[in-house]
Short mmCIF file of C-alpha atoms in Angstrom, two decimals:
data_model
loop_
_atom_site.label_atom_id
_atom_site.label_comp_id
_atom_site.label_asym_id
_atom_site.label_seq_id
_atom_site.Cartn_x
_atom_site.Cartn_y
_atom_site.Cartn_z
CA UNK A 1 90.61 191.72 -2.90
CA UNK A 2 90.47 188.08 -3.93
CA UNK A 3 90.08 187.09 -7.54
CA UNK A 4 89.30 183.54 -8.76
CA UNK A 5 90.93 182.60 -12.07
CA UNK A 6 88.71 180.13 -14.07
CA UNK A 7 88.53 178.67 -17.51
CA UNK A 8 88.41 175.64 -19.58
CA UNK A 9 91.20 173.37 -19.60
CA UNK A 10 94.52 174.28 -21.35
CA UNK A 11 93.61 177.94 -21.88
CA UNK A 12 96.46 179.36 -19.93
CA UNK A 13 94.95 180.06 -16.39
CA UNK A 14 98.03 178.96 -14.58
CA UNK A 15 100.46 180.50 -16.98
CA UNK A 16 98.68 183.91 -16.16
CA UNK A 17 98.42 183.14 -12.53
CA UNK A 18 102.20 182.60 -12.48
CA UNK A 19 102.92 185.82 -14.37
CA UNK A 20 100.63 187.77 -11.82
CA UNK A 21 102.09 186.28 -8.69
CA UNK A 22 105.65 185.35 -9.63
CA UNK A 23 105.05 181.91 -8.87
CA UNK A 24 106.17 178.64 -10.39
CA UNK A 25 103.15 176.53 -10.42
CA UNK A 26 102.97 173.57 -12.55
CA UNK A 27 101.03 174.22 -16.08
CA UNK A 28 99.72 171.53 -18.25
CA UNK A 29 99.22 168.69 -15.99
CA UNK A 30 97.14 170.48 -13.43
CA UNK A 31 94.17 168.16 -12.62
CA UNK A 32 90.89 168.47 -10.93
CA UNK A 33 92.21 166.74 -7.93
CA UNK A 34 94.83 169.18 -7.19
CA UNK A 35 94.49 171.86 -4.67
CA UNK A 36 93.94 175.41 -5.92
CA UNK A 37 97.12 177.67 -6.44
CA UNK A 38 96.80 180.48 -3.99
CA UNK A 39 99.20 183.38 -4.36
CA UNK A 40 99.38 187.12 -3.74
CA UNK A 41 100.32 190.06 -5.92
CA UNK A 42 101.39 193.58 -4.67
CA UNK A 43 99.37 196.38 -6.36
CA UNK A 44 101.95 198.68 -8.23
CA UNK A 45 101.18 202.39 -7.14
CA UNK A 46 103.32 205.23 -8.35
CA UNK A 47 101.78 207.47 -5.73
CA UNK A 48 103.19 205.00 -2.94
CA UNK A 49 106.64 205.06 -4.76
CA UNK A 50 106.75 208.88 -4.66
CA UNK A 51 105.75 208.96 -0.93
CA UNK A 52 108.43 206.34 -0.29
CA UNK A 53 110.92 208.58 -1.82
CA UNK A 54 109.76 211.62 -0.03
CA UNK A 55 109.57 210.05 3.62
CA UNK A 56 112.22 207.38 3.19
CA UNK A 57 110.14 205.07 5.60
CA UNK A 58 111.29 202.01 7.65
CA UNK A 59 108.34 200.14 5.92
CA UNK A 60 106.83 200.01 2.48
CA UNK A 61 103.12 198.40 2.43
CA UNK A 62 101.35 198.43 -0.99
CA UNK A 63 97.80 197.08 -1.18
CA UNK A 64 97.65 193.43 -2.32
CA UNK A 65 95.34 191.15 -4.33
CA UNK A 66 94.80 187.31 -3.76
CA UNK A 67 94.48 185.09 -6.63
CA UNK A 68 92.87 181.64 -6.57
CA UNK A 69 93.83 179.53 -9.59
CA UNK A 70 91.71 176.39 -9.92
CA UNK A 71 91.90 173.47 -12.22
CA UNK A 72 90.25 173.83 -15.57
CA UNK A 73 86.51 173.26 -15.61
CA UNK A 74 85.42 170.66 -18.25
CA UNK A 75 82.14 170.72 -20.01
CA UNK A 76 79.36 168.95 -18.10
CA UNK A 77 81.07 169.01 -14.78
CA UNK A 78 79.29 172.03 -13.31
CA UNK A 79 76.98 170.00 -11.09
CA UNK A 80 79.05 168.44 -8.23
CA UNK A 81 82.20 170.03 -9.39
CA UNK A 82 84.35 170.22 -6.15
CA UNK A 83 86.86 172.40 -8.22
CA UNK A 84 84.38 175.42 -8.14
CA UNK A 85 83.89 175.29 -4.46
CA UNK A 86 87.30 176.71 -4.29
CA UNK A 87 86.13 180.12 -5.81
CA UNK A 88 82.91 180.67 -4.03
CA UNK A 89 84.28 183.21 -1.62
CA UNK A 90 86.20 185.34 -4.18
CA UNK A 91 85.16 188.86 -5.00
CA UNK A 92 85.25 188.50 -8.81
CA UNK A 93 86.23 186.08 -11.55
CA UNK A 94 89.19 186.51 -14.18
CA UNK A 95 87.74 184.19 -16.90
CA UNK A 96 90.75 183.19 -19.01
CA UNK A 97 89.39 182.51 -22.64
CA UNK A 98 91.53 181.18 -25.49
CA UNK A 99 92.03 183.58 -28.32
CA UNK A 100 94.94 181.73 -29.88
CA UNK A 101 95.44 178.70 -32.07
CA UNK A 102 97.81 175.89 -31.34
CA UNK A 103 97.29 172.74 -33.39
CA UNK A 104 99.28 170.55 -31.09
CA UNK A 105 96.95 171.25 -28.16
CA UNK A 106 93.65 172.14 -29.74
CA UNK A 107 92.51 170.47 -33.08
CA UNK A 108 89.89 173.10 -33.40
CA UNK A 109 90.54 176.77 -34.05
CA UNK A 110 89.70 179.26 -31.21
CA UNK A 111 85.94 180.10 -30.73
CA UNK A 112 86.20 182.64 -27.76
CA UNK A 113 82.53 183.39 -27.47
CA UNK A 114 81.55 179.80 -27.44
CA UNK A 115 84.15 178.92 -24.98
CA UNK A 116 83.02 181.75 -22.64
CA UNK A 117 79.46 180.74 -22.86
CA UNK A 118 80.26 177.19 -22.20
CA UNK A 119 82.10 177.96 -18.95
CA UNK A 120 79.33 180.31 -17.87
CA UNK A 121 76.90 177.37 -18.25
CA UNK A 122 79.10 175.31 -15.86
CA UNK A 123 78.67 178.04 -13.18
CA UNK A 124 75.03 178.18 -13.60
CA UNK A 125 74.77 174.48 -13.21
CA UNK A 126 76.78 174.70 -9.97
CA UNK A 127 74.57 177.42 -8.92
CA UNK A 128 71.42 175.45 -9.65
CA UNK A 129 72.88 172.70 -7.26
CA UNK A 130 73.37 175.12 -4.58
CA UNK A 131 69.78 176.75 -4.79
CA UNK A 132 68.24 173.34 -4.96
CA UNK A 133 69.68 172.49 -1.48
CA UNK A 134 68.66 176.05 -0.21
CA UNK A 135 65.09 175.30 -1.57
CA UNK A 136 64.86 171.93 0.11
CA UNK A 137 66.14 173.30 3.45
CA UNK A 138 63.65 176.17 3.35
CA UNK A 139 60.74 173.92 2.55
CA UNK A 140 61.60 171.71 5.34
CA UNK A 141 61.89 174.69 7.70
CA UNK A 142 58.41 176.09 6.44
CA UNK A 143 56.74 172.53 7.05
CA UNK A 144 58.05 172.65 10.58
CA UNK A 145 56.21 175.96 11.13
CA UNK A 146 58.88 178.55 10.66
CA UNK A 147 57.08 181.20 8.50
CA UNK A 148 60.20 183.32 7.88
CA UNK A 149 61.44 180.69 5.31
CA UNK A 150 58.45 181.39 3.00
CA UNK A 151 60.19 184.21 1.06
CA UNK A 152 63.24 182.12 0.77
CA UNK A 153 61.38 179.25 -0.67
CA UNK A 154 59.61 181.36 -3.05
CA UNK A 155 62.80 183.23 -4.23
CA UNK A 156 64.68 180.03 -4.64
CA UNK A 157 61.86 178.52 -7.05
CA UNK A 158 61.94 181.73 -8.95
CA UNK A 159 65.81 181.72 -9.09
CA UNK A 160 65.82 178.10 -10.25
CA UNK A 161 63.54 178.77 -13.05
CA UNK A 162 65.77 181.76 -14.13
CA UNK A 163 68.88 179.51 -13.86
CA UNK A 164 67.13 176.80 -15.70
CA UNK A 165 66.75 179.00 -18.68
CA UNK A 166 70.49 179.30 -18.91
CA UNK A 167 70.60 182.85 -17.33
CA UNK A 168 73.22 183.69 -14.81
CA UNK A 169 72.17 184.80 -11.26
CA UNK A 170 73.54 188.26 -11.85
CA UNK A 171 70.71 189.03 -14.15
CA UNK A 172 68.12 187.88 -11.54
CA UNK A 173 66.03 190.71 -10.19
CA UNK A 174 67.02 190.19 -6.45
CA UNK A 175 65.34 192.43 -3.81
CA UNK A 176 67.53 193.62 -0.91
CA UNK A 177 65.86 190.96 1.35
CA UNK A 178 66.80 188.28 -1.20
CA UNK A 179 70.48 189.27 -1.17
CA UNK A 180 70.51 189.18 2.58
CA UNK A 181 69.15 185.66 2.42
CA UNK A 182 71.69 184.46 -0.28
CA UNK A 183 74.80 186.50 1.13
CA UNK A 184 76.29 183.41 2.40
CA UNK A 185 75.40 181.21 -0.67
CA UNK A 186 78.37 181.96 -2.63
CA UNK A 187 76.67 181.92 -6.01
CA UNK A 188 79.24 181.85 -8.78
CA UNK A 189 77.20 183.27 -11.65
CA UNK A 190 76.50 186.51 -9.46
CA UNK A 191 80.20 187.38 -9.36
CA UNK A 192 81.48 190.37 -11.58
CA UNK A 193 83.49 188.83 -14.43
CA UNK A 194 86.72 190.05 -16.18
CA UNK A 195 87.26 188.21 -19.33
CA UNK A 196 90.97 187.85 -20.00
CA UNK A 197 91.37 187.37 -23.75
CA UNK A 198 94.48 185.27 -23.89
CA UNK A 199 96.35 185.83 -27.15
CA UNK A 200 99.59 184.88 -28.62
CA UNK A 201 102.28 187.56 -29.24
CA UNK A 202 101.09 188.19 -32.82
CA UNK A 203 97.64 188.38 -31.70
CA UNK A 204 98.44 190.79 -28.84
CA UNK A 205 100.33 193.19 -31.38
CA UNK A 206 97.05 193.61 -33.19
CA UNK A 207 94.55 192.62 -30.57
CA UNK A 208 92.06 195.63 -31.44
CA UNK A 209 91.50 193.87 -34.88
CA UNK A 210 91.71 190.26 -33.73
CA UNK A 211 88.49 188.54 -34.47
CA UNK A 212 88.39 186.38 -31.31
CA UNK A 213 89.09 189.48 -29.01
CA UNK A 214 86.23 191.31 -30.92
CA UNK A 215 83.89 188.30 -30.34
CA UNK A 216 84.68 188.19 -26.65
CA UNK A 217 84.46 192.09 -26.42
CA UNK A 218 80.89 192.12 -27.84
CA UNK A 219 79.83 189.27 -25.37
CA UNK A 220 81.31 191.22 -22.46
CA UNK A 221 79.52 194.41 -23.54
CA UNK A 222 76.14 192.40 -23.62
CA UNK A 223 76.81 191.08 -20.09
CA UNK A 224 78.15 194.33 -18.61
CA UNK A 225 81.46 192.56 -18.00
CA UNK A 226 85.06 193.82 -18.40
CA UNK A 227 87.42 192.32 -21.12
CA UNK A 228 91.29 192.59 -21.09
CA UNK A 229 93.62 191.46 -23.67
CA UNK A 230 96.71 189.61 -22.08
CA UNK A 231 99.48 187.42 -23.51
CA UNK A 232 99.82 185.01 -20.63
CA UNK A 233 103.06 183.16 -21.99
CA UNK A 234 104.76 186.36 -22.78
CA UNK A 235 103.91 187.78 -19.41
CA UNK A 236 105.43 184.69 -17.76
CA UNK A 237 108.59 184.89 -20.05
CA UNK A 238 109.31 188.56 -18.91
CA UNK A 239 108.55 187.82 -15.36
CA UNK A 240 112.40 187.51 -14.39
CA UNK A 241 113.70 190.06 -16.77
CA UNK A 242 115.10 193.32 -15.39
CA UNK A 243 113.01 196.09 -15.90
CA UNK A 244 114.85 197.67 -18.89
CA UNK A 245 114.75 194.35 -20.93
CA UNK A 246 111.10 193.90 -20.05
CA UNK A 247 110.16 197.38 -21.14
CA UNK A 248 112.05 196.78 -24.47
CA UNK A 249 110.03 193.49 -25.07
CA UNK A 250 106.82 195.21 -24.21
CA UNK A 251 107.38 198.05 -26.50
CA UNK A 252 107.80 195.61 -29.34
CA UNK A 253 104.17 194.48 -28.64
CA UNK A 254 102.97 198.11 -28.16
CA UNK A 255 102.35 197.58 -24.45
CA UNK A 256 103.06 200.48 -22.13
CA UNK A 257 102.46 198.48 -18.86
CA UNK A 258 102.47 194.82 -17.48
CA UNK A 259 99.40 192.79 -17.69
CA UNK A 260 99.10 192.76 -13.81
CA UNK A 261 98.98 196.50 -13.81
CA UNK A 262 96.15 196.37 -16.39
CA UNK A 263 94.39 193.68 -14.53
CA UNK A 264 94.48 195.55 -11.25
CA UNK A 265 93.06 198.71 -12.80
CA UNK A 266 90.26 196.70 -14.54
CA UNK A 267 89.35 194.88 -11.24
CA UNK A 268 89.40 197.99 -9.04
CA UNK A 269 86.99 199.70 -11.60
CA UNK A 270 84.77 196.73 -11.87
CA UNK A 271 84.31 196.24 -8.07
CA UNK A 272 84.32 199.94 -7.33
CA UNK A 273 87.42 200.01 -5.26
CA UNK A 274 89.72 202.74 -4.47
CA UNK A 275 92.92 203.37 -2.48
CA UNK A 276 93.68 205.87 0.30
CA UNK A 277 97.23 206.25 1.59
CA UNK A 278 98.83 206.80 4.86
CA UNK A 279 102.50 208.11 5.04
CA UNK A 280 105.24 208.91 7.34
CA UNK A 281 108.76 207.99 8.47
CA UNK A 282 107.61 204.62 9.79
CA UNK A 283 105.38 203.46 7.03
CA UNK A 284 103.97 204.36 3.61
CA UNK A 285 100.73 202.25 3.22
CA UNK A 286 98.00 201.88 0.71
CA UNK A 287 94.68 200.79 2.00
CA UNK A 288 91.68 199.36 -0.25
CA UNK A 289 88.13 200.45 0.30
CA UNK A 290 85.05 200.58 -1.76
CA UNK A 291 84.09 203.94 -3.64
CA UNK A 292 81.65 205.86 -1.24
CA UNK A 293 83.30 204.88 2.01
CA UNK A 294 83.22 207.60 4.69
CA UNK A 295 86.05 208.55 6.70
CA UNK A 296 85.31 206.61 9.96
CA UNK A 297 84.71 203.38 8.02
CA UNK A 298 88.00 203.87 6.25
CA UNK A 299 89.69 204.49 9.45
CA UNK A 300 88.39 201.07 10.41
CA UNK A 301 90.49 199.40 7.66
CA UNK A 302 93.47 200.26 9.81
CA UNK A 303 92.19 199.46 13.18
CA UNK A 304 88.73 199.12 14.87
CA UNK A 305 89.74 201.47 17.67
CA UNK A 306 90.38 204.27 15.12
CA UNK A 307 86.80 203.88 13.69
CA UNK A 308 85.35 203.70 17.07
CA UNK A 309 87.11 206.76 18.52
CA UNK A 310 87.08 208.76 15.25
CA UNK A 311 87.39 212.44 15.89
CA UNK A 312 88.30 213.88 12.34
CA UNK A 313 90.60 213.18 9.42
CA UNK A 314 93.43 215.22 8.32
CA UNK A 315 93.47 214.96 4.46
CA UNK A 316 95.44 216.20 1.47
CA UNK A 317 95.10 214.89 -2.12
CA UNK A 318 98.20 213.10 -3.48
CA UNK A 319 98.26 215.20 -6.66
CA UNK A 320 98.13 218.43 -4.52
CA UNK A 321 101.03 217.18 -2.33
CA UNK A 322 103.03 216.12 -5.30
CA UNK A 323 102.39 219.48 -7.03
CA UNK A 324 103.39 221.28 -3.96
CA UNK A 325 106.52 219.35 -3.39
CA UNK A 326 106.27 219.30 0.26
CA UNK A 327 103.63 219.01 3.12
CA UNK A 328 104.56 222.33 4.49
CA UNK A 329 103.75 223.94 0.97
CA UNK A 330 100.57 222.02 0.87
CA UNK A 331 99.55 223.31 4.35
CA UNK A 332 100.58 226.89 3.41
CA UNK A 333 98.30 226.85 0.28
CA UNK A 334 95.34 225.60 2.32
CA UNK A 335 95.37 222.12 0.72
CA UNK A 336 95.64 220.17 3.98
CA UNK A 337 92.12 219.84 5.21
CA UNK A 338 90.18 218.67 8.30
CA UNK A 339 87.25 216.53 7.45
CA UNK A 340 84.55 215.04 9.82
CA UNK A 341 82.40 211.82 10.04
CA UNK A 342 80.53 212.59 6.83
CA UNK A 343 83.57 212.93 4.59
CA UNK A 344 83.66 210.49 1.50
CA UNK A 345 86.95 209.19 0.90
CA UNK A 346 88.51 210.03 -2.53
CA UNK A 347 90.93 207.92 -4.37
CA UNK A 348 94.63 208.90 -3.53
CA UNK A 349 93.63 210.86 -0.24
CA UNK A 350 96.64 210.97 2.00
CA UNK A 351 95.06 210.68 5.61
CA UNK A 352 96.02 211.03 9.16
CA UNK A 353 93.20 209.93 11.48
CA UNK A 354 92.56 211.67 14.84
CA UNK A 355 90.90 209.51 17.38
CA UNK A 356 90.20 209.11 21.08
CA UNK A 357 89.44 205.80 22.75
#
């Protein structure tokens, strides 16, 4: 999974990026000419921790998420903005929105909804530029006698009219054929969005009543987007603390888990991702797939040969194994199953794939 971190300048994007990835990227002076910050975070998974305790494996392999943090996007720079090119191939956007006041940095009070809408407009402007180029190319090929470009030209004209009204591409009624045409286009305003409402510590302690968080939540509800309260500076400050001290400070804010954990859960839900697990004395491993994936396709995440030679899957649900205590007990209770090619994987399945190539 790859998530792009975007936002207006100074809203705390890189601070959040540092907290998520354990990085030390420069904040404040991060300009548009800089390369994006790219880092990786391991996905916390208590199920994998339990399996590691059970098997004592040589290797521990949690799932991971890549984060791409780009420079702040200033208003009016959507068209021709090279910064935005760096997030075209991400799966979703984490849009950091200022929900705090700081007179030394921002002369005006926070206006989360307006800021969110302003950045969305920049994404739409960047998409207009992409679609205009696609339309020009399609028309040129159509004039050359290649009739297959007729639908692409028609769709691009319709999409340009839609974007021109300030509407994101995600609300355009694409047909399946249209999606195939644009699958390599990297349109920014089609991507799922997680709004990260960046609050200070006081705001985080009472975020459910915070007017800026409520305004951003209302916008997210209208758009079908996700919204998540975060305190990026606080998350960065506790990054180097031991677990006990970090837990104590989190409890003072009424938090039960780190922002990374909450962001991962939100992104998995938004994108329809789940994890299946493989476990043994050599390795305990979490694998990320989309919900609805059948067993052979899931096997292909491990190796293409396993998918190609798939015979069946030996499956036990993690919760069943944990309740039984041992694999032998799970088998004795009939909870260890053999599944075929049509089996749809479930979140937390522990699987051993049988194959023959």
